[in-house]
XYZ file of C-alpha atoms in Angstrom:
414
model
C 0.000 0.000 0.000
C 1.460 3.383 -0.942
C 1.131 5.931 1.795
C -1.314 8.717 1.134
C 0.293 12.063 0.312
C 0.897 14.563 3.133
C -1.156 17.721 2.540
C 0.321 21.106 3.481
C -1.478 24.465 3.377
C 1.035 27.157 2.562
C -0.759 29.907 4.492
C -0.205 27.815 7.626
C 3.564 27.610 7.044
C 3.680 31.354 7.284
C 6.689 31.765 9.491
C 7.461 34.540 7.081
C 5.511 36.833 4.805
C 6.910 35.375 1.581
C 5.739 31.774 2.035
C 3.408 32.169 -0.985
C 6.457 32.704 -3.229
C 7.422 29.069 -2.484
C 11.200 29.277 -3.046
C 11.787 30.423 0.566
C 10.155 27.140 1.692
C 12.635 24.907 -0.178
C 15.026 24.586 2.787
C 12.157 23.424 5.023
C 10.877 21.020 2.360
C 14.355 19.570 1.891
C 14.916 19.100 5.646
C 11.473 17.650 6.344
C 10.824 15.546 3.232
C 14.249 15.221 1.573
C 14.843 11.685 2.813
C 11.479 9.917 2.791
C 9.482 11.517 -0.035
C 9.876 11.414 -3.801
C 7.889 14.434 -5.024
C 6.446 17.723 -3.887
C 3.283 18.586 -5.805
C 1.872 22.136 -5.683
C -1.652 23.201 -6.603
C -4.261 25.922 -6.073
C -7.253 25.758 -3.708
C -9.556 25.066 -6.670
C -7.447 22.311 -8.232
C -9.210 18.940 -8.074
C -6.914 15.899 -7.805
C -7.453 12.222 -8.647
C -4.814 10.980 -6.218
C -4.413 7.484 -7.685
C -4.005 8.887 -11.195
C -1.553 11.517 -9.950
C 0.627 8.852 -8.297
C 0.500 6.730 -11.480
C 1.516 9.761 -13.553
C 4.477 10.596 -11.308
C 5.670 6.954 -11.402
C 6.445 7.379 -15.117
C 9.359 9.648 -14.164
C 12.612 8.469 -12.569
C 12.383 9.965 -9.087
C 16.160 9.905 -8.621
C 16.541 12.583 -11.327
C 15.770 16.315 -11.272
C 12.279 16.882 -12.677
C 10.159 20.016 -12.993
C 6.713 18.888 -14.225
C 3.618 20.890 -15.136
C 1.127 22.073 -17.729
C 3.139 24.374 -19.964
C 2.214 27.998 -20.609
C 4.204 30.364 -22.797
C 4.019 33.981 -23.908
C 2.833 34.543 -27.460
C 4.540 37.922 -27.443
C 6.948 39.385 -24.929
C 5.128 41.137 -22.103
C 5.782 43.782 -19.487
C 4.756 41.455 -16.647
C 7.712 39.217 -17.558
C 10.070 42.181 -18.100
C 9.938 41.413 -21.842
C 11.928 38.193 -21.281
C 12.911 36.144 -24.362
C 11.914 39.072 -26.566
C 13.401 37.410 -29.667
C 11.074 34.418 -29.328
C 8.976 34.374 -26.163
C 7.275 31.065 -27.058
C 10.485 29.111 -26.307
C 10.258 29.490 -22.530
C 7.652 27.332 -20.794
C 6.310 27.935 -17.292
C 3.662 26.038 -15.309
C -0.029 26.844 -15.024
C -0.419 26.597 -11.241
C -4.125 25.763 -11.655
C -3.219 22.366 -13.164
C -0.690 21.661 -10.407
C 3.064 21.255 -10.837
C 5.677 18.987 -9.293
C 9.320 18.986 -8.276
C 11.251 15.766 -7.675
C 13.029 15.643 -4.316
C 16.541 15.697 -5.894
C 15.579 19.034 -7.497
C 14.106 20.319 -4.200
C 17.375 19.413 -2.439
C 19.416 21.136 -5.127
C 17.302 24.313 -4.934
C 17.513 24.318 -1.123
C 21.302 24.059 -1.302
C 21.532 26.837 -3.858
C 19.235 29.115 -1.839
C 21.374 28.530 1.239
C 24.545 29.715 -0.494
C 22.980 32.487 -2.612
C 19.931 34.220 -1.121
C 17.206 35.374 -3.525
C 18.077 38.650 -5.214
C 14.813 39.680 -6.791
C 13.218 42.900 -5.544
C 9.766 42.290 -6.992
C 7.571 39.208 -7.277
C 5.112 39.913 -10.084
C 4.243 36.685 -11.890
C 5.353 33.878 -9.612
C 4.885 30.980 -12.037
C 7.208 32.604 -14.583
C 9.750 33.681 -11.972
C 9.933 30.204 -10.399
C 10.467 28.620 -13.823
C 13.282 31.100 -14.539
C 14.914 30.379 -11.186
C 14.758 26.589 -11.705
C 16.047 26.848 -15.286
C 19.118 28.806 -14.111
C 19.865 30.144 -17.625
C 20.122 26.586 -18.915
C 21.982 24.944 -16.026
C 18.789 23.581 -14.469
C 15.852 21.661 -15.917
C 13.240 23.081 -18.267
C 9.591 22.459 -17.467
C 8.522 19.013 -18.733
C 4.889 19.198 -19.971
C 2.626 16.506 -18.491
C -0.668 15.954 -20.370
C -2.354 14.525 -17.257
C -2.081 17.899 -15.500
C -5.226 19.644 -16.789
C -7.239 22.815 -16.252
C -10.464 21.624 -17.869
C -13.563 21.665 -15.702
C -14.188 18.405 -13.838
C -17.413 17.870 -15.844
C -15.744 18.305 -19.224
C -15.682 15.424 -21.712
C -11.931 16.030 -22.107
C -10.861 14.969 -18.629
C -10.810 11.147 -18.799
C -7.014 11.067 -18.944
C -6.535 13.867 -16.372
C -4.990 13.513 -12.918
C -5.984 17.108 -12.123
C -8.868 19.351 -13.155
C -9.792 22.895 -12.182
C -12.989 24.560 -11.070
C -13.807 27.065 -13.832
C -16.451 28.858 -11.776
C -16.471 32.289 -10.295
C -16.446 31.787 -6.508
C -19.927 32.356 -5.062
C -20.608 31.792 -1.370
C -24.284 32.609 -1.062
C -26.063 35.673 -2.420
C -23.918 38.222 -4.278
C -23.178 41.338 -2.245
C -25.822 44.021 -2.894
C -25.065 46.719 -5.450
C -25.395 49.414 -2.750
C -22.806 47.631 -0.588
C -19.926 48.464 -2.927
C -18.531 51.998 -3.170
C -16.279 52.583 -6.203
C -13.566 55.264 -6.200
C -11.981 56.097 -9.569
C -8.613 57.880 -9.474
C -8.179 60.262 -12.400
C -6.660 63.630 -13.288
C -7.566 66.429 -15.658
C -5.371 65.281 -18.528
C -7.325 61.985 -18.741
C -10.861 63.379 -18.351
C -11.437 63.398 -22.118
C -10.035 60.031 -23.159
C -10.271 57.637 -20.199
C -13.451 58.684 -18.371
C -15.699 58.236 -21.465
C -14.502 54.604 -21.608
C -15.604 54.027 -17.987
C -18.974 55.615 -18.797
C -19.440 53.452 -21.915
C -18.500 50.244 -20.134
C -18.737 49.403 -16.454
C -19.994 52.604 -14.754
C -23.625 51.449 -14.997
C -22.798 48.367 -12.893
C -21.888 50.583 -9.915
C -24.594 52.048 -7.672
C -22.125 54.223 -5.733
C -19.258 55.720 -7.713
C -17.141 58.878 -7.401
C -14.337 60.193 -9.605
C -11.418 61.819 -7.764
C -9.265 64.247 -9.682
C -6.986 67.258 -9.346
C -9.710 69.362 -11.000
C -13.452 69.583 -10.328
C -15.306 69.003 -13.606
C -19.083 69.062 -13.163
C -19.737 67.329 -16.486
C -18.327 64.016 -15.162
C -18.602 64.982 -12.189
C -15.153 64.789 -10.572
C -14.257 65.719 -7.013
C -11.068 67.672 -6.354
C -9.597 66.281 -3.143
C -7.152 69.170 -2.948
C -4.240 66.832 -3.685
C -2.146 67.930 -6.680
C -1.657 65.255 -9.341
C 1.688 63.467 -9.234
C 3.325 61.716 -12.186
C 3.757 58.582 -10.179
C 2.718 57.166 -6.846
C -0.608 58.801 -5.890
C -0.191 57.824 -2.228
C -1.567 61.137 -0.953
C -4.621 60.871 -3.173
C -5.378 57.268 -2.180
C -5.163 57.998 1.550
C -7.483 61.000 1.019
C -9.949 58.610 -0.702
C -9.736 56.176 2.237
C -10.403 58.975 4.736
C -13.340 60.219 2.668
C -14.799 56.698 2.511
C -14.552 56.335 6.274
C -15.893 59.782 7.171
C -18.261 60.780 4.339
C -20.023 57.626 3.128
C -22.716 55.656 4.897
C -21.188 53.436 7.589
C -23.549 50.797 6.225
C -21.472 50.555 3.002
C -19.115 47.691 3.794
C -16.873 47.591 0.699
C -14.620 50.101 -1.076
C -13.005 49.458 -4.481
C -10.251 51.817 -5.623
C -9.456 51.680 -9.352
C -7.500 53.695 -11.914
C -9.289 55.519 -14.732
C -7.888 52.899 -17.151
C -9.019 49.885 -15.097
C -11.687 47.730 -16.779
C -13.710 45.880 -14.151
C -16.836 43.768 -13.743
C -18.612 45.019 -10.615
C -21.234 42.266 -11.086
C -18.584 39.541 -10.835
C -16.863 41.348 -7.983
C -20.129 41.309 -6.013
C -20.254 37.522 -6.410
C -16.648 37.153 -5.306
C -17.215 39.380 -2.255
C -19.939 37.011 -1.028
C -17.020 34.821 0.106
C -15.598 37.415 2.532
C -16.750 38.920 5.819
C -16.649 42.738 5.652
C -16.537 42.905 9.458
C -13.017 41.523 9.210
C -10.146 43.565 7.776
C -10.062 42.357 4.143
C -7.642 43.766 1.533
C -8.190 41.948 -1.772
C -6.825 42.031 -5.327
C -3.857 40.794 -7.354
C -0.915 40.182 -5.029
C 2.637 41.230 -5.840
C 5.649 41.034 -3.529
C 8.520 43.370 -2.709
C 11.816 42.183 -1.192
C 10.250 38.951 0.045
C 13.577 37.079 0.018
C 14.795 39.418 2.764
C 11.778 40.276 4.898
C 9.809 42.636 2.672
C 6.044 42.594 2.260
C 3.231 41.656 -0.118
C 0.911 44.241 -1.646
C -2.151 44.475 -3.885
C -1.154 45.974 -7.220
C -3.308 49.048 -7.843
C -4.123 48.828 -11.553
C -6.261 45.704 -11.283
C -8.329 47.284 -8.504
C -7.827 47.280 -4.723
C -10.766 46.113 -2.594
C -11.045 47.092 1.082
C -13.566 46.133 3.728
C -14.607 49.076 5.889
C -12.965 47.255 8.832
C -9.625 47.245 6.945
C -9.870 50.996 6.249
C -10.729 51.660 9.918
C -7.745 49.645 11.171
C -5.382 51.296 8.699
C -6.444 54.867 9.470
C -6.441 54.217 13.226
C -2.755 53.304 12.893
C 0.025 55.813 12.400
C 1.024 54.340 9.046
C 0.940 56.969 6.273
C 2.627 57.949 2.998
C 6.316 58.759 3.359
C 5.779 61.197 0.478
C 2.734 62.342 -1.510
C 3.987 60.614 -4.669
C 5.028 57.349 -3.003
C 3.522 54.284 -4.739
C 0.147 53.967 -3.012
C -0.224 50.212 -3.471
C 3.207 49.484 -1.985
C 2.716 51.809 1.000
C -0.639 50.108 1.694
C 1.088 46.705 1.537
C 3.747 47.889 3.962
C 1.107 49.299 6.341
C -1.091 46.197 6.366
C 1.974 43.993 6.785
C 3.005 46.072 9.827
C -0.529 45.734 11.227
C -0.406 41.959 10.804
C -3.351 42.046 8.382
C -2.729 39.510 5.601
C -3.614 40.515 2.096
C -5.932 38.294 0.084
C -4.867 37.312 -3.419
C -7.287 36.642 -6.253
C -5.890 35.745 -9.698
C -9.110 37.140 -11.245
C -7.778 40.712 -10.920
C -5.226 41.664 -13.594
C -2.655 44.461 -13.631
C -2.255 44.211 -17.425
C -4.257 43.664 -20.628
C -5.699 40.305 -21.774
C -3.027 40.073 -24.472
C -0.332 40.166 -21.756
C -1.378 36.737 -20.425
C -1.208 33.307 -22.088
C -4.520 32.350 -23.720
C -4.495 28.985 -21.977
C -4.187 30.694 -18.607
C -7.156 33.012 -19.179
C -9.250 30.185 -20.632
C -10.029 28.732 -17.176
C -10.798 32.078 -15.540
C -13.834 34.282 -15.257
C -11.900 37.531 -14.875
C -12.907 40.429 -12.621
C -10.569 43.095 -14.034
C -7.924 44.126 -16.570
C -5.864 47.309 -16.763
C -4.349 49.681 -19.343
C -5.550 51.011 -22.694
C -2.212 50.697 -24.579
C -2.681 49.644 -28.200
C -6.088 48.087 -27.595
C -9.701 49.112 -27.951
C -10.680 49.144 -24.262
C -14.426 49.165 -24.989
C -14.043 46.037 -27.094
C -11.899 44.395 -24.391
C -14.590 45.142 -21.808
C -17.408 43.723 -23.941
C -15.390 40.627 -24.847
C -14.006 39.748 -21.429
C -15.985 41.465 -18.688
C -19.447 42.588 -19.794
C -22.383 40.823 -18.161
C -23.728 38.544 -20.846
C -25.188 35.082 -21.099
C -22.585 33.485 -18.907
C -23.598 35.602 -15.914
C -27.001 33.954 -15.930
C -25.471 30.463 -15.972
C -24.281 30.670 -12.351
C -21.000 32.082 -13.525
C -20.257 29.031 -15.664
C -18.478 29.762 -18.931
C -20.396 29.415 -22.149
C -18.757 29.758 -25.513
C -18.552 33.358 -26.597
C -16.059 34.898 -28.873
C -12.806 36.178 -27.420
C -10.742 37.430 -30.279
C -7.040 37.915 -29.758
C -7.361 40.997 -27.628
């Protein structure tokens, strides 16, 4: 009888803030499992595993060798979120889709642990973990490439395609009861005068109608929109002063019965309808700070933060705790999202990651990766038609009435 696998939950191994970036755990994995185990298999909360099939699949590979196994993703064109890596031919570099699960053989875990002991991680930022882990393992050609495994799948468990699969993935939008009411979400849009004419009309043509409570915050009061001048001059970068002014306004000038605040940029494209479903899974009486998680300096302490462009979601309790603390911007043009990450980290309030928020455009992500998501947001208008992107990827259409299940609708190469 093979022993059943040991199951670890990474958020419980959180002796340090960067546990979610996985590489810092290699030394522990090597010490604890390096002698008696053969594989470490990683997956997401929504990955479904056929354990017997998974063990059969892993037995095909010689466990005494260094293996990095997964479902391969690649960039069709070089992208900012991967620092334009492999710009000559981005399709050559494969990295794992975490939703399908991925595996490291113990000899590779031991090698990585040894390497990390002698050379600590250098990276300042953690932006797209799956790509960064694959780069670290590959070691510019000295380590293994990802070996694609067809049994690691991201199709829905009910799909006709999954007979051969050891893993499947839940392609639903999380829904934990009734969606949060429209009036329970307050939306704050950060803008400035120079973008009133080109970015605000896009918001009005697309997702504004999904929001019951929405205000536009600018450096200039324009009654045609209308925008509110918070008295904070626009800065070229950062916006920390403006964001803290928005948080204070939310706490002091909106109904205390409004439990949720969403702060977005004027070039964020978002589905408030899907967000309301997602928020049904969280308790607004707890301090919740939700969005797409990035990391800064996590190899050496550091902190995680929610990247601003994809939208930052706060429960009123989180805003109360933050503003009751002494943590504030170190300068008006400090990066707001990073300062917020630093503050919440200091307060011991964990941030909540959702891969459904996106800091970049649909074309910046592999098609296969987006195919098993029902996205909540995208960001940026560069070289795209943002209205078309919204109506293709985010607009409420037939799939919203199918309990959030995907139905086939056309997503051109946006």
